[in-house]
Each structure stands twice: as C-alpha cells, then as structure tokens.
Amino acid sequence: MVRSMNIEAIENGIGVSWSTVEDFLAGIDATRLSHKDIAQALNESGLAEGWWAQSATVAFEQQIGRRQPGQDCDGGFQTSVSKTVRGSMDQARDKWVAVVGGAEEFSGIAVTRGPELSDTAKWRYWRCGLADGSRVNVHIYEKAAGKASVGLQHERLESVEQLDHWRAFWKAKLGELG
C-alpha cells in the first residue's frame, strides 16, 4: 500500500509546524499554483528548502486532492525500494548485476533499453527501459564502512494499481542481494 507523505517527518525536517506551512500556502493561494511555483515559494520564504520544499509541496498536493500517493507531478506513478548490503558500492552493483543477469524482461514486461551502467565519484548507477514505457533506475552509494545502499526507483507507471505489484517485485529482487 502506498502511503501519503509523512507530515510529522516534514515538520521535523523543516522545523516548523504543518499548520504554519498551511497558513503560508493559503496566504499565497497555492491551490492555483503549479508544483514548481509552490516549491519555489516555500524555498524563497525560508519555510522549507530543497528536498523538504518538494516534500511539503507533494504533501500539500495530496492534501488538496491534486495528487495521489505515488503519483508524480506529471500524472504518472512511481515506486521505490531500497536495501543496505555488505560491501563497497562497486561490489553492491556487481551483486545487483548478478541478480538481474542478462534479463530480457521483468515481470513479463520486455527490456527495451539498456541496461546502462554509469559511475560518479559518489554513486553507481544501473538503468533500463521497459516496453510499457516505464523506467527502472538503480542508484548505489557508500553508506558506511563496508556497507552500501541500493535504491531502486521504477517510474512512469500508468496507474496506482501497478505500484503494489512493482514494489513487491523489486523488493523481492533486492532481497536476492543477500
């Protein structure tokens, strides 16, 4: 089950009450603004910055019925799962590649692009596109000495009904990492 944004976590992250955010958003008539404009207004006001401004905007949009849990600002849906594994980020990606191997499909949907691998100093990536137009992005970073976090995001899903299926599917795949 996809959950709504966690208001308490947002309050803790930004250091002000949700009612303060609601009052601010009412004062700027945020219901008539785009996602981008709401987030920008929160940033400029100093109430919430960066990622927290985005999170507060999503929570507000869910609250007013503009967005369902799991829905992005373009109307599509996305889900994500993560797992911490032993090893470096390179070892974690090697484990992921071993699990998915040369898969030509996931849950009956053909792989049409990739997989593609890329690196930065702090991240390792694995990406592919599926025949239904959705995308799978795996991002890995060094979490602590001897551990790495493997996060998977499946985006461009068409409906809220797909979220539970894909979340369970990918959670099981990550479980194979050991």
CSV table of C-alpha atoms in Angstrom, one decimal, residues 7-136:
chain,number,residue,atom,x,y,z
A,7,ILE,CA,3.6,15.2,7.8
A,8,GLU,CA,5.4,14.6,11.1
A,9,ALA,CA,8.6,13.8,9.2
A,10,ILE,CA,8.2,17.0,7.2
A,11,GLU,CA,7.6,19.1,10.3
A,12,ASN,CA,10.7,17.6,11.9
A,13,GLY,CA,12.8,18.2,8.8
A,14,ILE,CA,11.8,21.8,8.3
A,15,GLY,CA,11.5,22.7,12.0
A,16,VAL,CA,8.0,24.3,11.8
A,17,SER,CA,4.5,23.0,12.3
A,18,TRP,CA,2.4,21.9,9.3
A,19,SER,CA,-0.2,24.4,10.3
A,20,THR,CA,2.4,27.2,9.7
A,21,VAL,CA,3.1,25.7,6.2
A,22,GLU,CA,-0.7,25.5,5.6
A,23,ASP,CA,-1.2,29.2,6.6
A,24,PHE,CA,1.6,30.3,4.3
A,25,LEU,CA,0.2,28.3,1.4
A,26,ALA,CA,-3.3,29.7,2.0
A,27,GLY,CA,-1.8,33.2,2.1
A,28,ILE,CA,-0.3,32.8,-1.4
A,29,ASP,CA,-3.4,30.9,-2.8
A,30,ALA,CA,-1.2,27.9,-3.5
A,31,THR,CA,-4.2,25.9,-4.9
A,32,ARG,CA,-3.9,27.9,-8.1
A,33,LEU,CA,-0.1,27.5,-8.4
A,34,SER,CA,1.9,24.8,-10.1
A,35,HIS,CA,4.1,22.3,-8.2
A,36,LYS,CA,7.2,24.2,-9.3
A,37,ASP,CA,5.8,27.5,-8.1
A,38,ILE,CA,4.7,26.2,-4.7
A,39,ALA,CA,8.1,24.6,-4.1
A,40,GLN,CA,9.8,27.8,-5.2
A,41,ALA,CA,7.6,29.9,-2.8
A,42,LEU,CA,8.5,27.6,0.1
A,43,ASN,CA,12.2,27.9,-0.8
A,44,GLU,CA,12.1,31.7,-1.1
A,45,SER,CA,10.1,32.1,2.2
A,46,GLY,CA,12.7,30.0,4.1
A,47,LEU,CA,10.0,27.7,5.5
A,48,ALA,CA,11.3,24.7,3.6
A,49,GLU,CA,14.3,24.4,1.3
A,50,GLY,CA,15.4,22.0,-1.4
A,51,TRP,CA,14.2,18.4,-0.9
A,52,TRP,CA,12.0,19.5,2.0
A,53,ALA,CA,10.2,22.1,-0.1
A,54,GLN,CA,9.5,19.4,-2.7
A,55,SER,CA,8.2,17.0,0.0
A,56,ALA,CA,6.0,19.7,1.6
A,57,THR,CA,4.6,20.6,-1.9
A,58,VAL,CA,3.8,16.9,-2.6
A,59,ALA,CA,2.1,16.6,0.9
A,60,PHE,CA,0.0,19.8,0.1
A,61,GLU,CA,-1.0,18.5,-3.3
A,62,GLN,CA,-2.1,15.2,-1.8
A,63,GLN,CA,-4.0,17.1,0.9
A,64,ILE,CA,-6.0,19.1,-1.6
A,65,GLY,CA,-6.6,16.1,-3.9
A,66,ARG,CA,-4.4,17.2,-6.8
A,67,ARG,CA,-2.1,14.2,-6.4
A,68,GLN,CA,-2.5,10.6,-5.2
A,69,PRO,CA,0.2,8.9,-3.1
A,70,GLY,CA,2.8,7.5,-5.5
A,71,GLN,CA,1.9,10.0,-8.3
A,72,ASP,CA,4.4,12.4,-9.7
A,73,CYS,CA,3.7,15.9,-10.9
A,74,ASP,CA,3.4,14.8,-14.5
A,75,GLY,CA,0.5,12.5,-13.5
A,76,GLY,CA,2.5,9.2,-13.8
A,77,PHE,CA,3.2,6.9,-10.8
A,78,GLN,CA,6.5,5.7,-9.3
A,79,THR,CA,7.6,3.4,-6.6
A,80,SER,CA,10.9,2.9,-4.9
A,81,VAL,CA,12.5,0.3,-2.6
A,82,SER,CA,16.0,0.1,-1.0
A,83,LYS,CA,18.3,-2.2,0.8
A,84,THR,CA,21.5,-1.9,2.6
A,85,VAL,CA,24.1,-4.6,1.6
A,86,ARG,CA,27.6,-5.5,2.8
A,87,GLY,CA,30.4,-4.4,0.5
A,88,SER,CA,31.5,-1.3,-1.4
A,89,MET,CA,29.2,0.4,-3.9
A,90,ASP,CA,31.0,-1.4,-6.7
A,91,GLN,CA,30.5,-4.7,-5.0
A,92,ALA,CA,26.8,-3.8,-4.4
A,93,ARG,CA,26.4,-3.1,-8.1
A,94,ASP,CA,28.1,-6.3,-9.1
A,95,LYS,CA,25.7,-8.2,-6.8
A,96,TRP,CA,22.8,-6.4,-8.5
A,97,VAL,CA,24.1,-7.2,-12.0
A,98,ALA,CA,24.5,-10.9,-10.9
A,99,VAL,CA,20.9,-11.0,-9.7
A,100,VAL,CA,19.3,-9.5,-12.8
A,101,GLY,CA,21.9,-11.1,-15.1
A,102,GLY,CA,21.0,-10.6,-18.8
A,103,ALA,CA,17.3,-10.4,-18.0
A,104,GLU,CA,15.3,-9.7,-21.2
A,105,GLU,CA,12.1,-9.0,-19.2
A,106,PHE,CA,10.9,-8.2,-15.7
A,107,SER,CA,7.5,-9.5,-14.5
A,108,GLY,CA,6.6,-10.2,-18.2
A,109,ILE,CA,7.5,-6.7,-19.5
A,110,ALA,CA,10.3,-6.7,-22.0
A,111,VAL,CA,13.5,-4.7,-21.5
A,112,THR,CA,13.7,-2.4,-24.5
A,113,ARG,CA,16.7,-0.1,-23.5
A,114,GLY,CA,19.8,-1.0,-21.6
A,115,PRO,CA,20.8,-1.9,-19.1
A,116,GLU,CA,23.1,1.1,-18.9
A,117,LEU,CA,25.8,1.5,-16.2
A,118,SER,CA,27.5,4.7,-15.1
A,119,ASP,CA,29.6,6.0,-12.3
A,120,THR,CA,30.4,9.2,-10.4
A,121,ALA,CA,32.7,9.6,-7.5
A,122,LYS,CA,29.9,9.1,-5.0
A,123,TRP,CA,27.3,7.0,-6.9
A,124,ARG,CA,27.0,3.9,-9.1
A,125,TYR,CA,24.0,3.5,-11.4
A,126,TRP,CA,22.2,0.8,-13.4
A,127,ARG,CA,19.2,1.8,-15.6
A,128,CYS,CA,16.9,0.2,-18.1
A,129,GLY,CA,13.7,1.0,-20.0
A,130,LEU,CA,10.7,-1.4,-20.3
A,131,ALA,CA,8.3,-2.0,-23.2
A,132,ASP,CA,5.4,-0.3,-21.3
A,133,GLY,CA,7.3,3.0,-21.3
A,134,SER,CA,8.4,2.7,-17.7
A,135,ARG,CA,12.0,3.1,-16.5
A,136,VAL,CA,14.0,1.4,-13.7
